[in-house]
Coordinates of C-alpha atoms in Angstrom, one line a residue:
Chain A
M1 CA 50.8 140.1 70.0
S2 CA 49.0 139.5 73.3
E3 CA 45.3 139.9 73.7
P4 CA 44.0 143.2 75.1
T5 CA 43.2 142.8 79.0
A6 CA 40.7 144.9 80.6
S7 CA 43.0 146.1 83.5
T8 CA 46.8 146.4 84.5
H9 CA 46.7 147.5 88.0
E10 CA 49.9 145.8 89.0
R11 CA 51.8 148.8 88.1
S12 CA 51.2 152.6 88.7
F13 CA 52.8 155.6 87.3
P14 CA 52.4 158.5 89.5
P15 CA 54.2 161.8 88.4
P16 CA 57.8 162.3 89.9
A17 CA 58.1 164.6 92.8
D18 CA 60.9 166.3 90.6
L19 CA 58.3 168.0 88.5
D20 CA 57.6 170.5 91.3
G21 CA 61.0 171.7 91.3
L22 CA 60.9 172.0 87.5
Q23 CA 57.6 174.0 87.7
S24 CA 59.0 176.6 90.3
K25 CA 62.2 177.2 87.9
A26 CA 59.6 177.5 84.9
W27 CA 57.8 180.2 87.1
I28 CA 61.1 182.1 87.8
A29 CA 62.0 182.0 84.3
A30 CA 58.6 183.3 83.5
G31 CA 59.0 186.1 86.1
I32 CA 62.3 187.3 84.8
G33 CA 61.1 187.2 81.2
I34 CA 58.0 189.1 81.9
A35 CA 59.7 191.6 83.9
A36 CA 62.1 192.2 81.0
S37 CA 59.3 192.3 78.6
L38 CA 57.4 195.0 80.4
A39 CA 60.6 197.1 80.5
G40 CA 60.8 196.5 76.8
W41 CA 57.2 197.6 76.4
F42 CA 57.8 200.8 77.9
L43 CA 61.2 201.4 75.9
D44 CA 59.7 200.2 72.5
P45 CA 56.1 199.1 72.5
T46 CA 56.2 198.3 68.8
Q47 CA 59.2 195.9 68.9
F48 CA 57.5 194.3 72.1
Y49 CA 54.4 193.5 70.2
R50 CA 56.1 192.2 67.1
S51 CA 58.5 189.8 69.4
Y52 CA 55.5 188.9 71.3
L53 CA 53.7 187.7 68.3
V54 CA 56.7 185.5 67.3
S55 CA 57.2 183.9 70.7
W56 CA 53.3 183.3 71.1
I57 CA 53.0 181.5 67.8
F58 CA 56.1 179.3 68.7
W59 CA 54.6 178.3 72.0
L60 CA 51.1 177.7 70.5
S61 CA 52.8 175.5 67.8
V62 CA 53.9 173.3 70.4
A63 CA 50.8 173.2 72.4
A64 CA 48.3 172.7 69.2
G65 CA 50.7 170.2 67.6
C66 CA 50.6 168.1 70.7
L67 CA 46.7 168.1 70.2
A68 CA 47.1 166.9 66.7
I69 CA 49.4 164.0 67.6
L70 CA 46.8 163.2 70.3
M71 CA 44.3 162.8 67.7
L72 CA 46.6 161.0 65.3
H73 CA 47.5 158.4 68.4
H74 CA 43.7 157.7 68.8
L75 CA 43.0 157.1 65.4
S76 CA 46.2 155.0 64.7
R77 CA 46.1 153.2 68.1
G78 CA 50.0 152.8 67.8
A79 CA 51.8 151.6 70.9
W80 CA 54.2 154.5 70.5
G81 CA 51.2 156.9 71.6
L82 CA 50.1 155.3 74.9
M83 CA 53.5 156.0 76.3
I84 CA 53.1 159.9 75.7
R85 CA 49.4 160.3 75.7
R86 CA 49.3 162.0 79.1
V87 CA 52.1 164.5 77.8
L88 CA 50.1 165.0 74.8
E89 CA 46.8 165.6 76.6
A90 CA 48.7 167.9 79.1
A91 CA 50.1 170.1 76.6
A92 CA 46.8 170.3 74.7
R93 CA 45.1 171.4 77.7
T94 CA 47.1 174.6 77.9
L95 CA 45.2 175.9 74.8
P96 CA 42.6 177.9 76.7
F97 CA 45.4 179.7 78.6
L98 CA 47.1 180.4 75.4
A99 CA 43.9 182.2 74.2
I100 CA 44.1 184.4 77.3
L101 CA 47.7 185.1 76.3
F102 CA 46.7 186.2 72.8
I103 CA 45.2 189.6 74.3
P104 CA 48.5 191.6 74.2
I105 CA 48.5 190.7 70.4
V106 CA 44.9 192.2 69.9
L107 CA 46.0 195.3 72.1
G108 CA 48.9 195.9 69.7
L109 CA 47.2 194.9 66.5
E110 CA 48.2 198.2 64.7
E111 CA 51.8 197.8 65.5
T112 CA 52.2 194.3 63.9
Y113 CA 49.5 194.2 61.3
V114 CA 49.7 196.7 58.4
W115 CA 45.9 196.0 57.4
A116 CA 44.9 197.2 61.1
R117 CA 46.6 200.6 60.7
P118 CA 44.5 203.8 59.5
E119 CA 46.8 204.2 56.4
A120 CA 45.6 200.9 55.3
A121 CA 42.4 202.9 54.1
A122 CA 44.6 204.3 51.3
D123 CA 45.7 200.8 50.2
E124 CA 43.4 199.7 47.5
L125 CA 44.2 196.0 47.6
I126 CA 43.9 195.9 51.5
Q127 CA 40.7 197.6 51.1
H128 CA 39.4 194.7 48.9
K129 CA 40.4 192.3 51.7
A130 CA 38.8 194.4 54.6
V131 CA 35.8 192.2 54.8
Y132 CA 38.2 189.5 56.2
L133 CA 41.1 191.3 57.6
N134 CA 39.6 193.5 60.1
R135 CA 39.9 193.7 63.9
T136 CA 36.6 192.2 64.8
A137 CA 36.8 189.4 62.4
F138 CA 40.4 188.4 63.2
V139 CA 39.7 188.3 67.2
F140 CA 36.6 186.2 66.3
R141 CA 38.2 183.7 64.2
T142 CA 41.1 183.6 66.9
V143 CA 38.5 182.8 69.5
V144 CA 36.9 180.1 67.2
Y145 CA 40.3 178.3 66.5
L146 CA 41.3 178.2 70.0
G147 CA 37.8 177.3 71.3
V148 CA 37.4 174.5 69.0
W149 CA 40.9 173.2 69.8
S150 CA 40.4 173.4 73.3
F151 CA 37.1 171.6 73.1
F152 CA 38.8 168.8 71.5
A153 CA 41.8 168.8 74.0
Y154 CA 39.3 168.7 77.1
G155 CA 36.8 166.5 75.5
L156 CA 39.7 163.8 74.9
S157 CA 41.2 164.2 78.1
R158 CA 38.0 163.9 80.1
L159 CA 37.4 160.5 78.4
S160 CA 41.1 159.4 79.0
L161 CA 40.6 160.2 82.7
R162 CA 37.4 158.3 82.9
Q163 CA 39.3 155.3 81.4
D164 CA 41.7 155.5 84.2
R165 CA 38.8 155.4 86.8
T166 CA 36.4 153.0 85.3
G167 CA 38.5 150.7 82.9
D168 CA 35.7 151.0 80.5
A169 CA 36.7 149.2 77.4
T170 CA 34.6 151.0 75.1
L171 CA 36.0 154.4 75.9
F172 CA 39.1 153.9 73.6
R173 CA 36.5 153.4 70.7
R174 CA 34.9 156.7 71.7
M175 CA 38.1 158.6 71.8
Q176 CA 38.8 157.3 68.4
V177 CA 35.4 158.5 67.0
I178 CA 35.9 162.0 68.3
S179 CA 39.5 162.2 67.0
A180 CA 38.4 161.2 63.3
P181 CA 36.5 164.5 62.5
G182 CA 38.8 166.3 65.1
L183 CA 41.9 165.8 63.0
G184 CA 40.2 167.1 59.8
I185 CA 38.7 170.2 61.6
Y186 CA 42.1 170.8 63.2
C187 CA 43.9 170.9 60.0
L188 CA 41.3 173.2 58.4
L189 CA 41.4 175.6 61.4
T190 CA 45.2 175.6 61.5
T191 CA 45.6 176.7 57.8
F192 CA 43.1 179.6 58.6
A193 CA 45.1 180.5 61.6
A194 CA 48.4 180.6 59.7
V195 CA 46.8 182.9 57.2
D196 CA 45.5 185.1 59.7
W197 CA 48.3 185.1 62.2
L198 CA 51.4 185.0 59.8
M199 CA 50.4 185.5 56.1
S200 CA 48.3 188.6 56.8
L201 CA 51.5 190.3 58.2
D202 CA 52.2 190.8 54.4
P203 CA 48.6 191.4 53.0
H204 CA 49.8 191.9 49.6
W205 CA 51.3 188.3 49.5
Y206 CA 49.5 185.0 49.3
S207 CA 50.3 181.4 48.9
S208 CA 47.8 178.5 49.2
L209 CA 50.6 176.1 50.5
F210 CA 51.3 178.6 53.5
G211 CA 48.8 176.9 55.6
V212 CA 50.0 173.2 55.3
Y213 CA 53.7 174.4 55.7
F214 CA 52.9 175.8 59.2
L215 CA 51.1 172.7 59.9
G216 CA 54.0 170.4 59.1
G217 CA 56.1 172.9 61.4
Q218 CA 53.7 172.2 64.1
G219 CA 54.1 168.4 64.1
I220 CA 57.9 168.9 64.3
A221 CA 57.5 171.5 67.3
A222 CA 55.1 169.0 69.2
L223 CA 57.2 166.0 68.6
A224 CA 60.5 167.6 69.2
F225 CA 59.1 168.9 72.7
V226 CA 57.4 165.4 73.6
I227 CA 60.8 163.6 72.9
L228 CA 62.6 166.0 75.3
V229 CA 59.8 165.5 78.1
A230 CA 59.8 161.8 77.4
L231 CA 63.7 162.0 77.9
Y232 CA 63.4 163.7 81.1
L233 CA 60.7 161.4 82.4
A234 CA 62.7 158.2 81.2
Q235 CA 65.6 159.3 83.7
R236 CA 63.4 159.2 86.7
E237 CA 60.8 156.7 88.4
P238 CA 58.3 155.5 87.6
M239 CA 59.0 156.0 83.9
A240 CA 62.5 154.9 84.0
G241 CA 61.6 151.0 83.5
A242 CA 58.7 151.9 81.2
F243 CA 60.5 153.4 78.4
N244 CA 62.7 151.6 76.3
A245 CA 64.5 152.0 73.1
G246 CA 61.8 150.9 70.9
H247 CA 59.6 153.8 72.0
F248 CA 62.3 156.3 71.2
H249 CA 62.8 154.5 67.9
D250 CA 59.1 155.2 66.9
Y251 CA 59.3 158.9 68.1
G252 CA 62.3 159.2 66.1
K253 CA 60.8 157.5 62.9
L254 CA 57.7 160.2 63.3
L255 CA 60.0 163.1 63.8
L256 CA 61.9 162.1 60.7
A257 CA 58.5 161.7 58.9
F258 CA 57.5 165.3 60.0
V259 CA 60.8 166.8 59.0
M260 CA 60.3 165.5 55.3
L261 CA 56.7 166.5 55.3
W262 CA 57.8 170.3 56.4
T263 CA 60.5 170.2 53.6
Y264 CA 58.1 168.9 51.1
F265 CA 55.7 171.7 51.7
A266 CA 58.9 174.3 51.7
I267 CA 60.1 173.2 48.7
S268 CA 56.6 172.9 46.8
Q269 CA 55.7 176.5 47.8
L270 CA 59.2 177.7 46.7
L271 CA 59.2 175.7 43.5
I272 CA 55.5 177.2 42.4
I273 CA 56.4 180.8 43.3
W274 CA 59.8 180.6 41.8
S275 CA 58.6 179.2 38.6
A276 CA 55.8 181.6 38.2
D277 CA 58.1 184.4 39.2
L278 CA 55.1 186.9 39.6
P279 CA 56.0 190.4 41.1
E280 CA 53.2 190.1 43.7
E281 CA 54.5 186.6 44.9
I282 CA 58.2 186.4 44.4
T283 CA 58.9 189.7 46.5
W284 CA 58.2 187.5 49.7
Y285 CA 61.0 185.2 48.8
L286 CA 63.4 188.0 47.6
E287 CA 63.1 189.8 51.0
R288 CA 64.1 186.5 52.7
A289 CA 66.9 186.0 50.1
H290 CA 68.9 189.3 50.7
G291 CA 70.3 191.0 53.5
G292 CA 71.0 189.1 56.7
W293 CA 67.8 187.0 55.8
K294 CA 69.6 185.0 53.3
W295 CA 71.8 183.6 56.2
V296 CA 68.7 182.6 58.1
S297 CA 67.2 180.9 55.1
I298 CA 70.4 179.0 54.6
L299 CA 70.4 178.4 58.2
L300 CA 67.0 176.6 58.0
V301 CA 67.9 174.5 55.0
L302 CA 71.0 173.2 56.9
F303 CA 69.5 172.9 60.3
H304 CA 65.8 172.3 59.8
F305 CA 66.1 169.9 57.2
L306 CA 69.6 168.7 56.1
L307 CA 71.3 167.8 59.3
P308 CA 68.2 166.4 61.2
F309 CA 67.3 164.3 58.0
L310 CA 70.7 162.8 57.8
L311 CA 71.0 162.2 61.5
L312 CA 67.6 160.5 61.8
L313 CA 68.0 158.2 59.0
S314 CA 70.2 156.1 61.3
S315 CA 68.2 153.7 63.7
D316 CA 71.0 153.6 66.0
L317 CA 70.6 157.4 66.7
K318 CA 66.9 157.0 67.0
R319 CA 67.1 154.2 69.6
N320 CA 69.5 156.2 71.7
A321 CA 67.2 158.6 73.6
K322 CA 69.9 161.1 74.5
A323 CA 71.3 161.5 71.0
L324 CA 67.5 161.7 69.8
G325 CA 67.0 164.3 72.5
K326 CA 69.9 166.5 71.0
V327 CA 68.3 166.2 67.6
A328 CA 64.9 167.3 68.9
L329 CA 66.4 170.3 70.7
L330 CA 68.0 171.5 67.6
L331 CA 64.6 171.1 65.9
L332 CA 62.9 172.9 68.6
A333 CA 65.3 175.8 68.1
M334 CA 65.0 175.8 64.4
R335 CA 61.1 176.0 64.8
W336 CA 61.6 179.4 66.5
F337 CA 64.0 180.4 63.6
D338 CA 61.3 179.4 61.0
V339 CA 58.3 181.4 62.8
F340 CA 60.7 184.2 63.0
W341 CA 61.7 183.8 59.3
L342 CA 58.0 183.8 58.4
A343 CA 57.1 186.9 60.5
A344 CA 59.8 189.2 61.1
P345 CA 60.9 190.4 57.6
S346 CA 57.3 191.2 56.8
F347 CA 57.5 193.9 60.0
E348 CA 60.4 196.2 58.7
H349 CA 61.1 194.8 55.1
G350 CA 64.8 195.5 55.6
H351 CA 67.9 193.9 57.1
L352 CA 67.9 191.0 59.5
S353 CA 67.9 192.3 63.0
F354 CA 67.7 190.4 66.4
H355 CA 66.1 192.3 69.4
W356 CA 66.5 191.4 73.0
L357 CA 62.9 191.6 73.2
D358 CA 62.9 188.5 71.2
L359 CA 64.5 186.6 73.8
A360 CA 62.8 188.1 76.7
T361 CA 59.4 187.5 75.3
L362 CA 60.2 183.9 74.3
V363 CA 61.4 183.2 77.9
G364 CA 58.6 184.9 79.6
L365 CA 55.8 183.2 77.6
G366 CA 57.9 179.9 77.7
G367 CA 58.1 180.1 81.4
I368 CA 54.5 180.7 81.7
W369 CA 53.6 177.9 79.1
L370 CA 55.8 175.3 80.7
A371 CA 54.6 175.9 84.3
L372 CA 51.0 175.5 83.1
F373 CA 52.0 172.3 81.2
L374 CA 53.7 170.8 84.2
G375 CA 50.9 171.8 86.4
Q376 CA 48.6 169.7 84.0
L377 CA 50.9 166.9 83.6
K378 CA 51.2 166.5 87.7
T379 CA 47.6 166.0 87.9
R380 CA 47.3 162.5 86.6
S381 CA 49.2 159.1 86.2
L382 CA 51.7 159.3 83.6
V383 CA 50.3 156.4 81.7
P384 CA 46.8 155.6 81.1
V385 CA 46.8 152.5 83.3
N386 CA 43.5 151.1 82.2
D387 CA 44.0 151.3 78.4
P388 CA 43.3 147.9 76.9
Y389 CA 46.5 148.1 74.9
L390 CA 48.8 149.1 77.5
V391 CA 50.6 146.0 78.1
E392 CA 51.4 145.8 74.3
A393 CA 52.6 149.2 74.7
L394 CA 55.0 148.7 77.5
D395 CA 56.4 145.4 75.7
N396 CA 57.1 147.4 72.6
E397 CA 60.6 146.7 71.4
Chain B
M1 CA 71.0 108.5 43.4
S2 CA 74.5 106.9 43.1
K3 CA 75.8 110.4 43.6
A4 CA 74.3 110.9 47.0
A5 CA 76.2 107.7 48.0
T6 CA 79.6 109.2 47.1
K7 CA 78.9 113.1 48.2
P8 CA 78.6 113.8 52.0
E9 CA 75.4 115.1 53.1
F10 CA 74.4 118.8 53.4
A11 CA 72.8 118.7 56.8
L12 CA 70.7 116.7 59.3
M13 CA 67.3 118.1 59.8
A14 CA 64.9 117.5 62.5
E15 CA 61.2 118.1 62.3
F16 CA 59.1 119.5 65.2
R17 CA 55.5 119.9 66.0
S18 CA 55.6 123.3 67.4
S19 CA 57.3 126.5 67.7
R20 CA 57.9 125.8 71.6
E21 CA 59.6 122.4 70.7
L22 CA 62.0 124.0 68.0
L23 CA 63.1 126.9 70.5
H24 CA 63.9 124.2 73.0
A25 CA 65.9 122.2 70.5
I26 CA 67.7 125.5 69.4
E27 CA 68.6 126.3 73.0
Q28 CA 69.6 122.4 73.5
S29 CA 71.8 122.5 70.4
Q30 CA 73.6 125.7 71.3
A31 CA 74.3 124.4 74.7
A32 CA 75.7 121.3 73.2
G33 CA 78.2 123.4 71.0
Y34 CA 76.5 123.4 67.5
T35 CA 76.8 126.6 65.7
Q36 CA 75.7 126.0 62.2
L37 CA 72.1 126.1 62.8
E38 CA 69.3 127.0 60.6
A39 CA 65.6 127.1 61.5
Y40 CA 62.6 126.9 59.0
T41 CA 59.3 127.9 60.2
P42 CA 55.9 128.6 58.6
Y43 CA 55.7 132.2 59.6
P44 CA 58.3 134.6 61.2
I45 CA 59.0 134.0 65.0
E46 CA 61.0 136.6 66.7
E47 CA 62.2 134.4 69.4
V48 CA 63.7 131.9 66.8
W49 CA 65.4 135.2 65.1
E50 CA 66.8 136.2 68.4
A51 CA 68.0 132.7 69.6
L52 CA 69.9 132.2 66.2
G53 CA 71.7 135.4 67.2
Q54 CA 71.2 136.9 63.6
H55 CA 73.5 139.7 62.8
K56 CA 72.5 143.1 61.7
S57 CA 71.5 143.3 58.2
K58 CA 73.4 145.0 55.6
L59 CA 70.4 146.3 53.8
P60 CA 70.1 149.6 55.2
L61 CA 73.5 150.6 54.0
I62 CA 72.8 149.3 50.6
V63 CA 69.6 151.5 50.5
L64 CA 71.4 154.4 51.7
I65 CA 74.0 154.2 49.1
G66 CA 71.5 153.8 46.4
G67 CA 69.7 156.9 47.5
I68 CA 73.0 158.9 47.5
V69 CA 73.9 157.4 43.9
G70 CA 70.2 158.4 42.8
A71 CA 70.4 162.0 44.2
F72 CA 73.8 162.6 42.4
T73 CA 72.6 160.9 39.1
G74 CA 69.3 162.9 39.0
Y75 CA 70.9 166.3 39.8
L76 CA 74.0 165.7 37.5
L77 CA 71.8 164.4 34.6
Q78 CA 69.6 167.8 34.7
Y79 CA 72.8 169.9 35.1
W80 CA 74.5 168.1 32.1
V81 CA 71.5 168.3 29.9
S82 CA 70.4 172.0 30.9
V83 CA 73.9 173.6 31.2
I84 CA 76.3 171.7 29.1
N85 CA 74.8 169.6 26.5
Y86 CA 71.6 171.6 25.4
P87 CA 71.3 175.0 27.0
V88 CA 67.8 176.6 26.5
N89 CA 66.9 180.0 27.7
V90 CA 63.5 179.4 29.6
G91 CA 62.0 182.7 30.5
G92 CA 65.2 184.3 31.4
R93 CA 66.0 182.0 34.1
P94 CA 69.7 181.0 34.9
L95 CA 70.7 177.7 33.1
H96 CA 71.6 176.2 36.2
S97 CA 68.2 176.6 38.0
W98 CA 68.6 174.3 41.2
V99 CA 64.9 174.9 42.3
S100 CA 63.5 173.3 39.4
F101 CA 66.2 170.3 39.6
I102 CA 64.9 169.3 42.9
P103 CA 61.6 167.1 42.0
V104 CA 63.7 164.9 39.5
T105 CA 66.6 164.8 42.2
F106 CA 63.9 163.6 44.7
E107 CA 62.4 161.1 42.4
T108 CA 65.7 159.5 41.4
T109 CA 66.7 159.3 44.9
I110 CA 63.5 157.5 45.7
L111 CA 63.8 155.3 42.6
F112 CA 67.4 154.2 43.2
A113 CA 66.9 153.7 47.0
A114 CA 63.9 151.5 46.2
G115 CA 65.7 149.6 43.4
A116 CA 68.8 149.1 45.8
A117 CA 66.3 147.7 48.4
V118 CA 65.0 145.1 46.2
L119 CA 68.1 144.2 44.3
G120 CA 70.1 144.4 47.7
M121 CA 67.4 142.0 49.3
F122 CA 67.8 139.6 46.4
A123 CA 71.5 139.6 46.7
L124 CA 71.9 139.2 50.5
N125 CA 69.4 136.2 50.3
R126 CA 71.3 134.9 47.3
L127 CA 68.2 135.0 45.1
P128 CA 67.3 133.4 42.6
M129 CA 68.4 130.1 43.9
P130 CA 67.0 127.4 41.7
Y131 CA 68.4 124.7 43.9
H132 CA 68.9 124.2 47.7
P133 CA 69.4 120.8 49.3
V134 CA 66.8 121.2 51.9
F135 CA 64.3 120.4 49.4
N136 CA 65.7 116.9 49.1
V137 CA 63.8 116.1 52.2
P138 CA 60.1 115.4 51.0
R139 CA 58.4 116.4 54.2
F140 CA 60.2 119.8 54.0
A141 CA 57.3 120.9 52.1
L142 CA 55.4 121.3 55.4
A143 CA 57.7 124.2 56.7
S144 CA 55.2 126.4 54.8
R145 CA 52.2 124.8 56.8
D146 CA 52.6 123.7 60.1
R147 CA 55.8 122.2 60.9
Y148 CA 58.9 123.5 62.4
F149 CA 62.6 122.4 61.2
L150 CA 66.0 122.8 62.7
A151 CA 69.2 121.9 60.5
I152 CA 72.6 121.3 61.6
G153 CA 75.0 121.9 58.8
S154 CA 77.5 119.3 58.1
W155 CA 80.3 121.8 58.1
D156 CA 79.8 122.5 61.7
P157 CA 82.9 121.5 63.7
K158 CA 81.0 119.7 66.1
Y159 CA 79.3 117.5 63.6
D160 CA 79.3 113.8 63.6
R161 CA 76.9 111.9 61.1
R162 CA 75.9 109.4 63.9
A163 CA 76.4 111.5 67.3
T164 CA 74.5 114.4 65.7
E165 CA 71.6 112.2 64.7
E166 CA 71.5 110.7 68.2
F167 CA 71.4 114.0 69.8
L168 CA 68.6 115.3 67.5
L169 CA 66.5 112.3 68.2
G170 CA 67.0 112.9 71.9
L171 CA 65.3 116.3 71.3
D172 CA 61.7 114.4 70.8
P173 CA 61.4 115.4 67.3
F174 CA 58.8 114.0 64.9
E175 CA 61.5 112.6 62.8
V176 CA 65.2 113.2 61.8
N177 CA 66.0 113.1 58.2
E178 CA 69.4 113.3 56.4
V179 CA 69.8 116.1 53.7
A180 CA 71.4 115.1 50.7
S181 CA 73.4 117.9 49.1

């Protein structure tokens, strides 16, 4: 409840030296993953491109979700957000690199997207959609999504860094003013992105709830990732004395809210399509309710919703950083299964099959992404030391 | 007031001008060995709550039970209506269509949980309570304005009408009143 003070220079929060070691490990994982993925590309290019798309969307969800939560923090000014603002900023600053990593998807467009193949010319329905679903428009839109997100990520990061240097008390207001339209634009672009990258894998199918379903999932992915980073930092100086049970309690509450939001969208989409029972819509669910996919669907219901939901109800668990970290890890793993469940049945229209390239591309891209993220995280103080509300945030119970 | 003369008093209550004085008084009383303390303040003060060592509330558990009962009530009600009591074939769908049962199940879960929260709060606070002895002190009305009160219950093992009053007077209160039961 204290009055905001202009500056709190008594404490500093330099990044711990352990981050260097972690970054090296991430690069090693990236090297192994990329080598395996390249081998896979020679052996089975089609499978490589498909696995790569799922892995890329998974890591993009974490980075883009962090940008959304960063803007949510600036808008709500909650004490919870100040402690993780630098983590969110670092993750959001990886977005331009993810744009570069999108290039292999463009190269293998025919292998993954039906509408990009020559035989799509014979499909009347796809022909009607060709104005929207064509290579040039697809690449152009992706560049716009990542460009606009990166613009907001770097704009907010720049102001946040200036706040560290000058302690200008008006900057937090400016970041808030940018975040208000930013969050709206973000949500709009993400729904379009979900339609382009995932829904168009099955160009005959459509669902108006698909975009927000993907959006809810991004919230979970980003928060789960941030909780794991916070847990790692909380075990080391200088953040060991800064994080307390109250902060993790807040992250747990937000994670629970996003789990419920994701479930709400998932059930809304299912309910509408199931009630209408139209042949062009229900087939998408029928594919996911038969063969091995049925088990992935059940897995998602149990471990993406039911178990995390019940566990996160407990306030003791949310205040216990390590226990919360386990739930976050489970949800992060489930995020991969969800993206896989959205994409993979549309590739083969058959039985469930895992390929070793799914893992190789996940590790390869994950290694690169984590190394880039840690590289960004290392460059700044782990807490915005000159934010007017920092004292209050550190004191949060 | 002939009754008050025969019945023992409910508590002794000291009135303080600031929350700081109240907190100091709570510390001193606890140091002196009093355990049956109750504080009254115009607004919630976290430190007072902590100093009095409030145990965890049972309310979350009551709300959880309310939610679980609500979920089962909603689902089983629909199951009983659509499958057992009045089966109707809707567009060839199975009678037990769990997908369409979810919205109502969700709503009854929220309804019962919220109801349990309100009723549980009333029950744990023993509300409605038409009579409470503390209101026998006329100045107690100021507890909702700008004064801070500390009461030591007469059932406290260390309680002694005279010694406790002297102890409270030693804490520099505005005044000390006997709370008739």
